[in-house]
Short mmCIF file of C-alpha atoms in Angstrom, two decimals:
data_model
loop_
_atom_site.label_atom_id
_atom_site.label_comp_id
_atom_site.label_asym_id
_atom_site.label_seq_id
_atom_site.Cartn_x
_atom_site.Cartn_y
_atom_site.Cartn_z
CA UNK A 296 -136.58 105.19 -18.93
CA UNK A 297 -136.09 108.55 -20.60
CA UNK A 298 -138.89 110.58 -22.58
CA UNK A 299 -138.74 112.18 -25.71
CA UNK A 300 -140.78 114.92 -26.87
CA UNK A 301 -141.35 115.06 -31.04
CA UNK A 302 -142.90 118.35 -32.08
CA UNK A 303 -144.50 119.45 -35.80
CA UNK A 304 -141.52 121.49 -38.37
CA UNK A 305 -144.44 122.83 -40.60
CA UNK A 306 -143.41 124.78 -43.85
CA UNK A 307 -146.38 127.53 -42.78
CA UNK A 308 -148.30 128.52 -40.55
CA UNK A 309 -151.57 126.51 -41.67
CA UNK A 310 -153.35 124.31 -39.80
CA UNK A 311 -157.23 122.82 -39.77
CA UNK A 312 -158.05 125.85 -37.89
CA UNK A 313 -156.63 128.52 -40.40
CA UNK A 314 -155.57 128.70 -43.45
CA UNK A 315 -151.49 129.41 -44.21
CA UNK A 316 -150.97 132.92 -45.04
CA UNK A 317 -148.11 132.96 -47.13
CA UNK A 318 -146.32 129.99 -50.00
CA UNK A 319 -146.34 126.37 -49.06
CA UNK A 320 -142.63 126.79 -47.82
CA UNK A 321 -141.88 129.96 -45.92
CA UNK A 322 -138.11 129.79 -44.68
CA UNK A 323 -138.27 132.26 -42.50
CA UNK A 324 -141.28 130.58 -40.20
CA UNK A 325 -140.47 126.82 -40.90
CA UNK A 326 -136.91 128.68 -39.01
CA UNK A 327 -138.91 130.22 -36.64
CA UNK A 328 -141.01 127.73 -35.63
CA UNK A 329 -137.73 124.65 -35.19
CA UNK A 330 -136.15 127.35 -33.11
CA UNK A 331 -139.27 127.91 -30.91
CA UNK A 332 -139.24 124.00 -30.76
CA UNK A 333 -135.63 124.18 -29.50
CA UNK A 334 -135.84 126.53 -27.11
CA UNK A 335 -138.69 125.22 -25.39
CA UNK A 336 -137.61 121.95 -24.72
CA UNK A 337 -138.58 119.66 -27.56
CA UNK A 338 -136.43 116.81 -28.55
CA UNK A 339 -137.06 116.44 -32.17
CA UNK A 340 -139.39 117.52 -35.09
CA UNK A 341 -140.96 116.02 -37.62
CA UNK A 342 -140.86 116.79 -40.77
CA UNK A 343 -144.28 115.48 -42.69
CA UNK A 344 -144.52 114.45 -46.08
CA UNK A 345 -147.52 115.07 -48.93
CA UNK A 346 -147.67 114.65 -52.40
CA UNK A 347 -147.67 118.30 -53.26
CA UNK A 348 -146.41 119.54 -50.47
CA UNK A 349 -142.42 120.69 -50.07
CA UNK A 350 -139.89 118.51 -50.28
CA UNK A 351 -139.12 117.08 -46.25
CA UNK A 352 -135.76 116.71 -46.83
CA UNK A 353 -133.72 119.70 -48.24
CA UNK A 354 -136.28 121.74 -45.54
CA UNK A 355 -134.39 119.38 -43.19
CA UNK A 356 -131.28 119.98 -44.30
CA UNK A 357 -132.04 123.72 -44.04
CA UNK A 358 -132.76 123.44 -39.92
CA UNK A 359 -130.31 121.36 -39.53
CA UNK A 360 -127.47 123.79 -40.99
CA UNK A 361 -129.16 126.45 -38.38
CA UNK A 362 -129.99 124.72 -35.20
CA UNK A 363 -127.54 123.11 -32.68
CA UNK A 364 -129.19 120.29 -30.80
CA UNK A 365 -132.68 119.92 -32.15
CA UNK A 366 -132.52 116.50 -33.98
CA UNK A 367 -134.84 115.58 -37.06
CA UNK A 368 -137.34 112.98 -38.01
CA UNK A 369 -137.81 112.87 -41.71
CA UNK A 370 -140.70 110.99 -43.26
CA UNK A 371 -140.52 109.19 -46.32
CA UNK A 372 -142.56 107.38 -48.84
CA UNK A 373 -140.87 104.76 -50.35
CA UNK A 374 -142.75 105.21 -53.80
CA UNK A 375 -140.72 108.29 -54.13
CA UNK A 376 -137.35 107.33 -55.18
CA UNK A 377 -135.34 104.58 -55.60
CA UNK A 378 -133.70 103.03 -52.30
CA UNK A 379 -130.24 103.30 -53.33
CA UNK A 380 -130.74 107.36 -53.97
CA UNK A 381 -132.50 107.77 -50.50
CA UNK A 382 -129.93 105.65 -48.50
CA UNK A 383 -127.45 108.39 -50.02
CA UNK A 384 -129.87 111.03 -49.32
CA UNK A 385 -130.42 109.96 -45.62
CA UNK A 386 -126.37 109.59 -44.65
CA UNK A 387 -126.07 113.07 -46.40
CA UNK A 388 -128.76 114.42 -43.71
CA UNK A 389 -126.75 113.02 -40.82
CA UNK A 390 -123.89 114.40 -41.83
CA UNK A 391 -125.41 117.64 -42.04
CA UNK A 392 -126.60 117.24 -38.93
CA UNK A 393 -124.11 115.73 -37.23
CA UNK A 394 -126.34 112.45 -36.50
CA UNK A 395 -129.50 114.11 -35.27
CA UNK A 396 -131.53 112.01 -37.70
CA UNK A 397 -134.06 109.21 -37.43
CA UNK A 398 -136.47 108.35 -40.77
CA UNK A 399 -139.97 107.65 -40.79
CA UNK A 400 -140.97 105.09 -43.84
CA UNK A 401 -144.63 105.54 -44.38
CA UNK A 402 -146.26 102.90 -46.50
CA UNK A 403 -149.31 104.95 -47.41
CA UNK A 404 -152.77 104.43 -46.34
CA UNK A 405 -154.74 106.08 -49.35
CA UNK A 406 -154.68 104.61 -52.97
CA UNK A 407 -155.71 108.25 -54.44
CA UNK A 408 -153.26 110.24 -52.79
CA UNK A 409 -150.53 107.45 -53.28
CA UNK A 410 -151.44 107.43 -56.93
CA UNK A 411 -150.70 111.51 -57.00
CA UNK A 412 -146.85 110.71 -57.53
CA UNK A 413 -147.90 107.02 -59.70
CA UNK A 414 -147.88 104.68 -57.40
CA UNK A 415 -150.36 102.09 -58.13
CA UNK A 416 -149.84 98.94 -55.80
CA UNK A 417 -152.40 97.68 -53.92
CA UNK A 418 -152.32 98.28 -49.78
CA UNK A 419 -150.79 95.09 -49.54
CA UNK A 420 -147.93 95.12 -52.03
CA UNK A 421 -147.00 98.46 -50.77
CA UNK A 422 -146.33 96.70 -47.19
CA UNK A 423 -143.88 94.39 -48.75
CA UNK A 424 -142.11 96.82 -51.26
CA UNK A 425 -141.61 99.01 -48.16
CA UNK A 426 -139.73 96.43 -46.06
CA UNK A 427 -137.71 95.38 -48.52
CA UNK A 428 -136.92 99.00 -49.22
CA UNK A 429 -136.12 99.38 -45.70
CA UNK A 430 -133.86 96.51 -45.44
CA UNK A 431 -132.18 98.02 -48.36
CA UNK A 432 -131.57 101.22 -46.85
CA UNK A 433 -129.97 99.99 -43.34
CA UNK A 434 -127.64 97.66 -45.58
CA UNK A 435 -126.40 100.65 -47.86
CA UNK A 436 -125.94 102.66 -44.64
CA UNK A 437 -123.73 99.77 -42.75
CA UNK A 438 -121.96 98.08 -45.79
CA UNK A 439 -118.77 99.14 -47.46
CA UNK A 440 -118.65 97.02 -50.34
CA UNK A 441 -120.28 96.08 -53.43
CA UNK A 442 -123.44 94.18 -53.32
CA UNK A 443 -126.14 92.87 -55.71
CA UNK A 444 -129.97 92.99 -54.55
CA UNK A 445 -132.58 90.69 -56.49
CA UNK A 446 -135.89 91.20 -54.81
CA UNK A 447 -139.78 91.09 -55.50
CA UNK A 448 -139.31 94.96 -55.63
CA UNK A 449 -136.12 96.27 -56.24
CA UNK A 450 -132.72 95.16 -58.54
CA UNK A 451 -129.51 96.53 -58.57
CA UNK A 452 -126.16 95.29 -59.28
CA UNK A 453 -122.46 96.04 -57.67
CA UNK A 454 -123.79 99.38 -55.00
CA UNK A 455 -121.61 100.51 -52.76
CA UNK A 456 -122.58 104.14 -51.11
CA UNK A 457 -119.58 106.23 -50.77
CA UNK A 458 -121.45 108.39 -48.00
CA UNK A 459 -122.15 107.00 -44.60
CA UNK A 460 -124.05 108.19 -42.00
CA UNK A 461 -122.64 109.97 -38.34
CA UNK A 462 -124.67 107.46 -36.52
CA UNK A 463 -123.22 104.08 -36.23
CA UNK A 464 -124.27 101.67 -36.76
CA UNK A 465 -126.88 103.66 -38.58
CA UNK A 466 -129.63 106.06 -38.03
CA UNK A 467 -132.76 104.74 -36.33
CA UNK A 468 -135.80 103.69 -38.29
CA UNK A 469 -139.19 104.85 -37.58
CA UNK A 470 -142.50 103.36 -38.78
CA UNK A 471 -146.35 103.23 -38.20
CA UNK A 472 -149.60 102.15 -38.83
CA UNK A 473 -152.59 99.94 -36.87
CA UNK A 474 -153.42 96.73 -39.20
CA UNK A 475 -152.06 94.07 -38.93
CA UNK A 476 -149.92 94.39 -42.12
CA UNK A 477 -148.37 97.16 -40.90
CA UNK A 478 -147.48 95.49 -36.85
CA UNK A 479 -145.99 93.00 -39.28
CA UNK A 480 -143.18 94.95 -40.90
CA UNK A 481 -143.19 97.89 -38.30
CA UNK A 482 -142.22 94.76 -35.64
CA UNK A 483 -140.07 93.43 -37.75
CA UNK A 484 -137.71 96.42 -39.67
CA UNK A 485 -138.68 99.75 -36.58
CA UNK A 486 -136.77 100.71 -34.18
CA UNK A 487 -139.43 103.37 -33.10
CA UNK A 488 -143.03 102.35 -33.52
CA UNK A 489 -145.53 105.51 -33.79
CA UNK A 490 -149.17 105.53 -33.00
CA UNK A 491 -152.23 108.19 -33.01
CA UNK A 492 -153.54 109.12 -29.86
CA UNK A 493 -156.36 106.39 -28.55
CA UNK A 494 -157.78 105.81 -24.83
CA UNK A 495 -155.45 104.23 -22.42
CA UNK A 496 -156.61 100.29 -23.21
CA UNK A 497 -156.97 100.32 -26.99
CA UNK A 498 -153.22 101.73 -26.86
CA UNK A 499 -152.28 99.22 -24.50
CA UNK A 500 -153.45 96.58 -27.10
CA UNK A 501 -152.10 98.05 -30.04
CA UNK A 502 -148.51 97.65 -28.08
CA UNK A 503 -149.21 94.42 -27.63
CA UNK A 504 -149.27 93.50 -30.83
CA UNK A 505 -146.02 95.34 -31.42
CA UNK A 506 -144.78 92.71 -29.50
CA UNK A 507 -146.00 89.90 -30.52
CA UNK A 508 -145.28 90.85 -34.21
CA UNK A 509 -141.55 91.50 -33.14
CA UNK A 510 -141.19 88.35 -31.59
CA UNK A 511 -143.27 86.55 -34.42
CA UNK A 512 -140.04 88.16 -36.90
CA UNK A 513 -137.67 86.67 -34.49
CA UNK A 514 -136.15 89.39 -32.47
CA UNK A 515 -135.09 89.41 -29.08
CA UNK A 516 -135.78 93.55 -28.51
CA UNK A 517 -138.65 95.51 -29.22
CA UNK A 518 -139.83 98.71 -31.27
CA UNK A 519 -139.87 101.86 -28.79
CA UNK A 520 -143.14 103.20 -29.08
CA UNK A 521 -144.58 106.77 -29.71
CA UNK A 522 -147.87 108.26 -29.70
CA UNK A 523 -149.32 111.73 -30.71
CA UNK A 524 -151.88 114.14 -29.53
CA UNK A 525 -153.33 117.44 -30.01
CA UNK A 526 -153.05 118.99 -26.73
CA UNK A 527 -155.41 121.40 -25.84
CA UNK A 528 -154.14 123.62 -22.85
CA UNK A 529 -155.32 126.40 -20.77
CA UNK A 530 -154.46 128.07 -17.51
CA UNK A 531 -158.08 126.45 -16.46
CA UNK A 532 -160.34 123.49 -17.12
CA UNK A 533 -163.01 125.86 -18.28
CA UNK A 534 -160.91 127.79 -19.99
CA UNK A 535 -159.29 124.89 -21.72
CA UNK A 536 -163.12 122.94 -22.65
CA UNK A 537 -163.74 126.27 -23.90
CA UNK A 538 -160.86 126.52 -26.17
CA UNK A 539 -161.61 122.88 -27.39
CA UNK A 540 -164.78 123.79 -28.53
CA UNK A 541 -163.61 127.18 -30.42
CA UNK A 542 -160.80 124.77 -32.01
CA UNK A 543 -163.74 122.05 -33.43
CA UNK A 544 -165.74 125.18 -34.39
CA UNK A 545 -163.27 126.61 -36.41
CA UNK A 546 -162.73 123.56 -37.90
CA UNK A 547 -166.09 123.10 -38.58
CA UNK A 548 -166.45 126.08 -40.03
CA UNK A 549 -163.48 125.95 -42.56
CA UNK A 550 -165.19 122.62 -43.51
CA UNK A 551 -168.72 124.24 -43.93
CA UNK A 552 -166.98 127.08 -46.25
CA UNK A 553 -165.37 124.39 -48.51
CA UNK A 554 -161.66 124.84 -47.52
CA UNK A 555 -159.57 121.55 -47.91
CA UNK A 556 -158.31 121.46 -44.24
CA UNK A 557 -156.22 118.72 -44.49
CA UNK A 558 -155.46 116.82 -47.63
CA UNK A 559 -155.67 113.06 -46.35
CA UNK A 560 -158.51 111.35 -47.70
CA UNK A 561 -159.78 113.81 -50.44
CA UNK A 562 -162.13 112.06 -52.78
CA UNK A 563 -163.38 109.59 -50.44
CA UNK A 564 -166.12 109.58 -48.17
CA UNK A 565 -164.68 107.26 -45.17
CA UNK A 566 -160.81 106.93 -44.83
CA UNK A 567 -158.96 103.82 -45.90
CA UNK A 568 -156.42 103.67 -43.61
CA UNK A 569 -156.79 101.38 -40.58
CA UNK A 570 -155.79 104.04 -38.65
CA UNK A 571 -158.25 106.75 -39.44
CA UNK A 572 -161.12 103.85 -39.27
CA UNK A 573 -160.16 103.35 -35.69
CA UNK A 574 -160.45 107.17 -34.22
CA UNK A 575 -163.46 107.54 -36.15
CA UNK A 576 -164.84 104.29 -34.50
CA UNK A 577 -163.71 105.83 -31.30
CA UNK A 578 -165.07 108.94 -31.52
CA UNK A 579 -168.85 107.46 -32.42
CA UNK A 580 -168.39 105.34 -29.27
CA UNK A 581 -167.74 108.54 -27.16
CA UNK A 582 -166.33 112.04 -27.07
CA UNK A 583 -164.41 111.76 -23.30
CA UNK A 584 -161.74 109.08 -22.26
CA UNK A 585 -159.55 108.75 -19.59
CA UNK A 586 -158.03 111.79 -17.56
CA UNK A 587 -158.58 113.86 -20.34
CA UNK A 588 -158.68 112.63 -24.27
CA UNK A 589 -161.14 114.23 -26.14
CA UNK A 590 -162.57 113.01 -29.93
CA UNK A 591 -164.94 115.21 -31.51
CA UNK A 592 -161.76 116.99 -33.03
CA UNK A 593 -160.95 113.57 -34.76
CA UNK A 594 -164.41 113.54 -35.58
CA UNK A 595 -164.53 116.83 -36.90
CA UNK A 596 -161.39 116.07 -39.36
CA UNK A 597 -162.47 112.64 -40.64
CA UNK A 598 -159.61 111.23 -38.41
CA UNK A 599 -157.05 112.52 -40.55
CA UNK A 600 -153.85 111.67 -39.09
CA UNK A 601 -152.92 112.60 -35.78
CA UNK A 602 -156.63 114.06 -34.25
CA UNK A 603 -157.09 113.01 -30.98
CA UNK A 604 -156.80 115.79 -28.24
CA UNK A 605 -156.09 115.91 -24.80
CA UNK A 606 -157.77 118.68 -23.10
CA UNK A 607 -156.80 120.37 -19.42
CA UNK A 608 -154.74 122.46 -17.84
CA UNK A 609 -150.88 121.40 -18.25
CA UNK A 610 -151.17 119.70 -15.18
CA UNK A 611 -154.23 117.90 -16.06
CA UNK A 612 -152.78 117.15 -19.88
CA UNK A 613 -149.10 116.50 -18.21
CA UNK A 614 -150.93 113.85 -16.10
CA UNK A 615 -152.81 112.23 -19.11
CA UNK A 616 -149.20 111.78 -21.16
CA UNK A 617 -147.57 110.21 -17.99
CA UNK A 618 -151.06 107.56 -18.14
CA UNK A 619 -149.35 106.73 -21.58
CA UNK A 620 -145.75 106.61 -20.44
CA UNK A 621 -146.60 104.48 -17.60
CA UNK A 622 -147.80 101.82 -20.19
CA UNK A 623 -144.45 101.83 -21.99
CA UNK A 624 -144.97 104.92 -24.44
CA UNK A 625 -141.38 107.11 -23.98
CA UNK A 626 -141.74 108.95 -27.16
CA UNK A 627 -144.67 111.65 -26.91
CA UNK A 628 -145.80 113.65 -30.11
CA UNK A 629 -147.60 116.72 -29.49
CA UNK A 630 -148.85 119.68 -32.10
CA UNK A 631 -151.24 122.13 -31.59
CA UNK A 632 -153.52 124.47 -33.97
CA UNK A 633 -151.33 127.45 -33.29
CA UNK A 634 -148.41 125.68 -34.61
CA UNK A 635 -145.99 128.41 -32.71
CA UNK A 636 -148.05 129.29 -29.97
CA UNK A 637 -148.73 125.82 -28.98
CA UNK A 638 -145.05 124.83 -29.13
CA UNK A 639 -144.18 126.88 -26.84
CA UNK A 640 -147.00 127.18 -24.32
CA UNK A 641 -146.19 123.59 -24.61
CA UNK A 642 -142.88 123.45 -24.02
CA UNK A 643 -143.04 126.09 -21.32
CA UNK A 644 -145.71 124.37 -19.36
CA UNK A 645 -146.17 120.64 -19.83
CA UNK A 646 -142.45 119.48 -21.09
CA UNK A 647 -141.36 120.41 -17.37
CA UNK A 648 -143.77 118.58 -15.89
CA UNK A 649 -143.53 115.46 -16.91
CA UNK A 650 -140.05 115.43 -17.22
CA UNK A 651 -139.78 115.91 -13.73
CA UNK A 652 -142.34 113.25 -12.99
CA UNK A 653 -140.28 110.44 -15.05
CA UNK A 654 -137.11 111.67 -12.84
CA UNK A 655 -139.14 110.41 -9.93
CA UNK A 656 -140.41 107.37 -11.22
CA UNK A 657 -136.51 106.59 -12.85
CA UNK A 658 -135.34 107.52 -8.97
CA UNK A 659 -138.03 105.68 -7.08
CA UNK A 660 -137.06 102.33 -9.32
CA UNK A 661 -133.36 102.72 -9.26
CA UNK A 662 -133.69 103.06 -5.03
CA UNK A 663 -135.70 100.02 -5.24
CA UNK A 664 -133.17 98.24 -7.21
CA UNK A 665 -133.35 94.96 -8.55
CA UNK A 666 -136.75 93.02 -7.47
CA UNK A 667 -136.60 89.97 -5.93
CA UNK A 668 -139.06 86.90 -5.15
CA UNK A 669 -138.96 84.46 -2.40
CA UNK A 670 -140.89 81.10 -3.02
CA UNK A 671 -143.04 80.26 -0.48
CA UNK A 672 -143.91 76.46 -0.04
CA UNK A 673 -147.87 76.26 1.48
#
């Protein structure tokens, strides 16, 4: 099966290393940056979303208008605005980009920083609101007339969008999480199914339940899945364990001075996400897994978001990522603490690899063909 490669589109240069050194949104290096992600062989880019952070999608639409193949994953809180505006919003984007979009729907893991832009449901509510706002959003995108919508979260009367998107039948639908809440509606609404960086067996379970919670909704495909990493890459192993550690001390450091390094979980001690509970969890049980995953800079971060790191030479981290695509993973995020550097050391040196590697895998199976059994009475 083909792999995908989903790099960061950051607005700055900042990162839990060092601090941005310039506004929140600098157009000329959230350009820069896209373009180092196209040229280096990255499939698509995410664009994150924060309460006080800029806007994801207009900074979309600003790539888009400038790049020729890169394509776009916007995320998207559905607290934000009201399904019927977004749907519009989202065909818009494909248009602009001539179908290079796919939309992320996060649900939102922490009451404080949901509460930032007024949202005040409770973890659970939020699940439901979110996939009835999703169901919303793929009918607006695929219907062309007038309909009513009575739900728990949502009311409208006589919609019809008179923008559609390039895609057809519509863009593809991203969505993520680890409790069981969110395998529920992420089985039952995704088309792409994301997931943080965790050793080889606890990822292996997690797509399990994928599974079983798309089958549970009743359908007969399932969510591709993606997982993300902070690689950590040298032209050495000691160079690269060496580079790990300067990255945690940095972090460390910022920490130790004060400096908000990320702005997940401000104002509580222990995350609330499921998500963030299991890294943490992980990284007290050990710092090493596998060929080459590495914890402490979870650890070090609170397990905000995507921590994890796999650390090694691009051989050695091109290696590790194939361990994950061999379980079923085809969609591999990857963003370093040099946000530029990293993308294109990255691109340079590890894309290659393991694209080559799935080539021979796709090759080996296709010579084998289709497998057959003979029974064998004893």
């Amino acid at each position: 099966m083909p792999v995908e490669f989903l790099g960061i589109a950051a607005t700055n240069n900042g990162s839990e290393t060092t601090p941005r050194s310039g506004a929140a949104f600098d157009k000329d290096y959230t350009l820069r940056l896209a373009r180092a992600h196209e040229d280096h062989g990255w499939d698509r880019v995410l664009f994150a979303y924060g309460s006080g952070s800029p806007d994801p999608a207009p900074a979309a639409a600003y790539i888009a208008s400038r790049l020729d193949h890169l394509r776009i994953l916007l995320a998207h809180r559905p607290n934000v605005s009201y399904p019927t505006y977004a749907a519009k919003t989202f065909a818009t984007l494909d248009q602009i980009s001539d179908g290079r979009l796919t939309v992320h729907f996060i649900t939102g893991g922490n009451d404080r920083e949901q509460g930032r832009e007024g949202d005040t449901l409770t973890k659970d509510e939020r699940y439901t609101r979110t996939r009835e706002y999703i169901r919303i959003v793929k009918k607006i995108w695929t219907t062309h007339e007038p309909f009513d919508h009575e739900g728990e979260h949502y009311r409208f009367h006589d919609f019809v969008s008179d923008v559609f998107p390039v895609q057809q039948p519509r863009p593809n639908v991203s969505f993520g999480g680890s409790s069981p809440a969110a395998y529920a509606a992420g089985g039952a609404e995704a088309d792409i199914y994301c997931l943080w960086g965790e050793p080889l067996a606890r990822t292996a379970e997690q797509i399990e339940n994928v599974k079983a919670a798309a089958k549970a909704a009743g359908r007969t495909d399932v969510p591709r899945i993606q997982v993300a990493f902070r690689p950590i890459i040298a032209p050495t192993e000691e160079l690269a364990w060496e580079k790990a550690r300067r990255t945690v001390g940095a972090i460390k450091a910022r920490k130790e001075n004060g400096e908000a390094i990320t702005k997940r979980h401000n104002g509580h001690a222990q995350p609330q996400n499921t998500g963030s509970q299991r890294l943490l969890a992980i990284a007290e049980a050990g710092e090493r897994y596998d060929r080459a995953l590495w914890t402490p800079t979870a650890a070090a971060t609170g397990g905000a978001g995507n921590s994890n790191a796999l650390v090694g030479t691009p051989e050695t981290v091109a290696q590790a990522l194939l361990d994950y695509y061999d379980l079923g993973v085809d969609i591999l995020s990857a963003r370093g603490y040099d946000l530029l550097g990293d993308a294109i050391d990255f691109g340079r040196h590890v894309i290659p690899i393991v694209r080559e590697e799935v080539a021979k895998r796709d090759a080996e199976r296709a010579a084998r063909g289709p497998q057959t059994f003979t029974a064998v009475n004893g």
